[in-house]
Amino acid sequence: MLSADGITLSYDRADIVTGLSVEIPDGSFTVIVGPNACGKSTLLRGLSRLLTPSAGRIVLDGREITSYPAKEVARRLGLLPQTAIAPEGITVADLVARGRYPHQNLLRQWSGADEQAVREALDATGTTGLAPRLVDELSGGQRQRVWVAMVLAQQTGLLLLDEPTTYLDIAHQVELMELFRTLNREGRTIVAVLHDLNHAARYASHIIAMRDGRILAEGPPGEVVTADRVEEVFGLPNVVIPDPVTGGPLVVPLGAPTRREAQR
């Protein structure tokens, strides 16, 4: 269980999120959507303990997240940040293996279980063939899938993903979203920040719509992804029609954003 209770999150003394409360449904595939600079990634950073609230608290599995040692948090949740930098000269296999670091200590060194976790993570993300290569040599899309593999190697019950489909072509985007849905169906709780509303509508079980550091709506895709709500959140004239594959909502833009939105 992961929740925020009246949190305020700031950068350089400027409040981005103020007095926000939210509870991530256990076992859900939750997607956070909203326009640029609305606080989506800031909220995710707060939920992951990368950013400490100046007010309020984050609760993980019944305890304030700051009460856990860092390694214990990493055994409970895996985080894919928006920007990640690999050490120079590291191979894909070694980077993914770093996902097993939270499980290591003086009494428990590298084991067969760790090796298997790395193999499964590479296989799930289609990066097994990249294992011996240097991360520096990879394309942006390949590198993104390798970072996802590292997070999967942690084998946590909770995954926080900040724009996980960045740099990926449409085929790899769908492949990765299908992987996340499979992981969710196998019991993992997933929280992702996405820009693609139609990916959110198709794959999420719970959507949180944000604007200006506030939550405007949350709930199942059919309740949140409506034409009026999309225009309220994004300033985008649109119609919402049934997805011909899933029957869920599908957003079709009608034209340019409204003048009010364009001036933001």
Coordinates of C-alpha atoms in Angstrom, one line a residue:
M1 CA 0.0 0.0 0.0
L2 CA 1.3 3.4 -1.0
S3 CA -0.3 6.8 -0.2
A4 CA 0.3 10.5 0.3
D5 CA -1.3 12.4 3.1
G6 CA -1.4 16.2 2.7
I7 CA 2.0 16.5 1.1
T8 CA 3.7 19.6 -0.2
L9 CA 6.6 19.1 -2.7
S10 CA 8.9 21.9 -3.7
Y11 CA 11.9 22.7 -5.8
D12 CA 14.1 25.6 -4.8
R13 CA 11.5 26.8 -2.4
A14 CA 8.8 26.9 -5.1
D15 CA 5.9 24.7 -4.2
I16 CA 4.9 22.4 -7.1
V17 CA 2.4 20.2 -5.2
T18 CA 0.6 21.6 -2.2
G19 CA -1.6 19.7 0.3
L20 CA -2.1 16.8 -2.0
S21 CA -3.5 13.5 -0.7
V22 CA -3.8 10.3 -2.8
E23 CA -4.0 6.6 -2.3
I24 CA -2.6 4.1 -4.9
P25 CA -5.1 1.2 -5.0
D26 CA -3.2 -2.0 -4.1
G27 CA -2.8 -4.3 -7.1
S28 CA -3.7 -1.6 -9.6
F29 CA -2.1 -0.4 -12.7
T30 CA -2.3 3.3 -11.9
V31 CA -1.4 5.9 -14.6
I32 CA -0.8 9.6 -13.8
V33 CA -1.6 12.0 -16.7
G34 CA -1.7 15.7 -17.2
P35 CA 0.0 18.5 -19.2
N36 CA 3.7 19.4 -18.9
A37 CA 4.8 20.9 -15.6
C38 CA 1.6 19.9 -13.8
G39 CA 3.4 18.0 -11.1
K40 CA 3.2 14.4 -12.3
S41 CA 6.9 13.5 -12.1
T42 CA 7.2 15.5 -8.9
L43 CA 4.4 13.5 -7.3
L44 CA 6.1 10.2 -8.4
R45 CA 9.5 11.4 -6.9
G46 CA 7.7 12.1 -3.6
L47 CA 6.1 8.7 -3.6
S48 CA 9.4 7.0 -4.2
R49 CA 11.3 9.0 -1.5
L50 CA 13.5 10.8 -4.0
L51 CA 11.9 14.1 -2.9
T52 CA 11.1 14.7 0.7
P53 CA 7.8 16.5 1.4
S54 CA 8.1 19.8 3.2
A55 CA 4.7 19.0 4.8
G56 CA 2.6 15.9 5.0
R57 CA 3.8 12.3 4.8
I58 CA 4.2 9.4 2.4
V59 CA 3.1 6.0 3.8
L60 CA 4.4 2.7 2.4
D61 CA 3.0 -0.6 3.7
G62 CA 1.5 1.1 6.8
R63 CA 4.7 3.0 7.8
E64 CA 6.0 6.5 7.0
I65 CA 8.4 5.9 4.1
T66 CA 11.2 7.9 5.8
S67 CA 11.2 5.4 8.7
Y68 CA 12.6 2.6 6.4
P69 CA 16.3 2.1 5.7
A70 CA 17.1 2.9 2.0
K71 CA 17.7 -0.7 1.1
E72 CA 14.4 -1.8 2.6
V73 CA 12.6 0.8 0.5
A74 CA 14.4 -0.6 -2.6
R75 CA 13.3 -4.1 -1.7
R76 CA 9.7 -2.9 -1.6
L77 CA 9.5 -0.6 -4.6
G78 CA 11.4 -0.2 -7.9
L79 CA 11.8 3.2 -9.5
L80 CA 12.5 4.1 -13.1
P81 CA 13.3 7.8 -13.1
Q82 CA 12.7 10.1 -16.0
T83 CA 16.4 10.5 -16.6
A84 CA 18.9 7.9 -15.6
I85 CA 22.7 8.0 -16.1
A86 CA 24.7 4.8 -16.4
P87 CA 28.3 4.7 -15.1
E88 CA 30.8 5.1 -17.9
G89 CA 32.0 1.8 -19.4
I90 CA 29.4 -0.4 -17.8
T91 CA 27.9 -3.4 -19.7
V92 CA 24.2 -4.0 -20.0
A93 CA 24.5 -7.2 -17.9
D94 CA 26.4 -5.4 -15.2
L95 CA 23.9 -2.5 -15.1
V96 CA 20.9 -4.9 -14.9
A97 CA 22.7 -6.8 -12.1
R98 CA 22.7 -3.6 -10.1
G99 CA 19.0 -4.2 -9.6
R100 CA 19.9 -7.0 -7.2
Y101 CA 22.0 -4.7 -4.9
P102 CA 19.1 -4.2 -2.4
H103 CA 19.1 -8.0 -1.8
Q104 CA 22.9 -8.1 -1.1
N105 CA 24.5 -7.9 2.4
L106 CA 27.6 -9.2 4.2
L107 CA 25.8 -12.6 4.7
R108 CA 24.2 -12.8 1.3
Q109 CA 26.3 -12.3 -1.7
W110 CA 25.6 -13.0 -5.4
S111 CA 23.5 -16.2 -5.8
G112 CA 21.8 -18.3 -8.3
A113 CA 18.5 -16.5 -7.6
D114 CA 20.2 -13.2 -8.5
E115 CA 21.5 -14.7 -11.7
Q116 CA 18.0 -16.0 -12.6
A117 CA 16.4 -12.6 -11.8
V118 CA 18.8 -10.9 -14.2
R119 CA 18.1 -13.4 -16.9
E120 CA 14.4 -13.1 -16.5
A121 CA 14.6 -9.3 -16.6
L122 CA 16.7 -9.3 -19.8
D123 CA 14.4 -11.7 -21.4
A124 CA 11.2 -9.9 -20.5
T125 CA 12.5 -6.6 -22.0
G126 CA 14.0 -8.2 -25.1
T127 CA 17.5 -7.2 -24.2
T128 CA 19.2 -10.5 -23.7
G129 CA 21.2 -10.1 -26.9
L130 CA 22.5 -6.7 -25.6
A131 CA 23.9 -8.1 -22.4
P132 CA 27.6 -8.0 -23.3
R133 CA 27.4 -4.5 -25.0
L134 CA 28.4 -1.2 -23.3
V135 CA 25.4 0.9 -22.3
D136 CA 27.1 3.9 -23.9
E137 CA 26.9 2.2 -27.3
L138 CA 23.1 1.7 -27.3
S139 CA 20.4 3.7 -28.9
G140 CA 18.0 5.7 -26.7
G141 CA 15.3 3.1 -27.1
Q142 CA 17.6 0.2 -26.3
R143 CA 18.9 2.1 -23.3
Q144 CA 15.4 2.7 -22.0
R145 CA 14.5 -1.0 -22.2
V146 CA 17.8 -1.8 -20.3
W147 CA 16.8 0.5 -17.5
V148 CA 13.4 -1.1 -17.3
A149 CA 15.2 -4.5 -17.1
M150 CA 17.3 -3.2 -14.1
V151 CA 14.1 -2.2 -12.3
L152 CA 12.5 -5.6 -13.0
A153 CA 15.5 -7.3 -11.6
Q154 CA 14.8 -5.8 -8.2
Q155 CA 11.7 -8.1 -8.2
T156 CA 9.6 -5.7 -6.1
G157 CA 5.9 -5.8 -5.6
L158 CA 5.6 -2.1 -6.5
L159 CA 6.9 -0.4 -9.6
L160 CA 7.1 3.4 -10.1
L161 CA 7.8 4.3 -13.7
D162 CA 8.3 7.9 -14.9
E163 CA 7.6 8.1 -18.7
P164 CA 8.8 4.5 -19.3
T165 CA 8.1 4.6 -23.1
T166 CA 10.4 7.6 -23.7
Y167 CA 12.6 7.1 -26.8
L168 CA 10.7 4.0 -27.9
D169 CA 9.1 3.4 -31.3
I170 CA 5.4 2.5 -31.3
A171 CA 6.0 -1.2 -31.5
H172 CA 8.3 -1.2 -28.5
Q173 CA 5.9 1.1 -26.6
V174 CA 3.1 -1.4 -27.0
E175 CA 5.5 -4.3 -26.2
L176 CA 6.5 -2.6 -23.0
M177 CA 2.9 -1.6 -22.0
E178 CA 1.8 -5.2 -22.6
L179 CA 4.7 -6.4 -20.3
F180 CA 3.6 -4.0 -17.6
R181 CA 0.0 -5.2 -17.9
T182 CA 1.2 -8.8 -17.5
L183 CA 3.2 -7.9 -14.4
N184 CA 0.2 -6.2 -13.0
R185 CA -2.0 -9.2 -13.7
E186 CA 0.6 -11.4 -11.9
G187 CA 0.2 -9.3 -8.8
R188 CA 2.5 -6.3 -9.0
T189 CA 1.2 -2.8 -8.3
I190 CA 2.3 -0.4 -11.0
V191 CA 2.3 3.4 -11.0
A192 CA 3.4 5.1 -14.3
V193 CA 3.5 8.7 -15.5
L194 CA 2.5 8.7 -19.2
H195 CA 2.0 11.3 -21.8
D196 CA 0.0 9.1 -24.2
L197 CA -3.7 9.3 -23.1
N198 CA -4.7 6.4 -25.2
H199 CA -2.0 4.1 -23.7
A200 CA -3.3 5.2 -20.3
A201 CA -7.0 4.5 -21.3
R202 CA -6.1 1.1 -22.7
Y203 CA -3.8 -0.3 -20.0
A204 CA -4.6 1.4 -16.7
S205 CA -7.1 0.2 -14.2
H206 CA -6.9 3.5 -12.3
I207 CA -6.1 7.0 -13.7
I208 CA -5.1 10.1 -11.8
A209 CA -5.5 13.3 -13.9
M210 CA -3.5 16.3 -12.7
R211 CA -3.2 20.0 -13.5
D212 CA -1.4 22.8 -11.7
G213 CA -0.2 20.5 -8.9
R214 CA -3.7 19.3 -8.1
I215 CA -5.7 16.2 -8.8
L216 CA -8.7 17.0 -10.9
A217 CA -10.1 13.5 -11.3
E218 CA -9.2 9.9 -10.5
G219 CA -10.9 6.6 -11.1
P220 CA -11.4 3.9 -13.8
P221 CA -10.5 5.0 -17.4
G222 CA -14.2 5.1 -18.4
E223 CA -14.9 7.7 -15.7
V224 CA -11.9 9.9 -16.1
V225 CA -11.2 9.9 -19.9
T226 CA -14.2 11.8 -21.1
A227 CA -14.2 14.6 -23.7
D228 CA -15.1 17.3 -21.1
R229 CA -12.4 16.1 -18.7
V230 CA -9.7 15.9 -21.4
E231 CA -10.4 19.4 -22.5
E232 CA -10.4 20.6 -18.8
V233 CA -7.0 19.0 -18.2
F234 CA -5.3 19.6 -21.5
G235 CA -7.2 22.4 -23.1
L236 CA -7.6 20.1 -26.1
P237 CA -10.9 20.0 -28.1
N238 CA -11.6 16.3 -28.7
V239 CA -14.2 13.5 -29.0
V240 CA -14.0 10.2 -27.1
I241 CA -15.1 7.1 -29.0
P242 CA -15.0 3.4 -28.1
D243 CA -11.6 1.8 -28.7
P244 CA -12.3 -0.7 -31.5
V245 CA -10.1 -3.3 -29.8
T246 CA -10.9 -3.0 -26.1
G247 CA -14.2 -1.0 -26.1
G248 CA -12.7 1.5 -23.6
P249 CA -12.3 5.2 -24.2
L250 CA -10.2 6.4 -27.2
V251 CA -9.3 10.1 -27.5
V252 CA -9.5 11.7 -30.9
P253 CA -8.2 15.4 -31.0
L254 CA -10.4 17.8 -33.0
G255 CA -7.7 20.5 -33.6
A256 CA -5.2 22.7 -31.8
P257 CA -5.4 23.4 -28.1
T258 CA -7.6 26.2 -26.9
R259 CA -6.0 29.7 -26.8
R260 CA -6.0 29.6 -23.0
E261 CA -3.9 26.4 -23.0
A262 CA -1.6 27.6 -25.8
Q263 CA -0.6 30.6 -23.8
R264 CA 0.4 28.6 -20.7

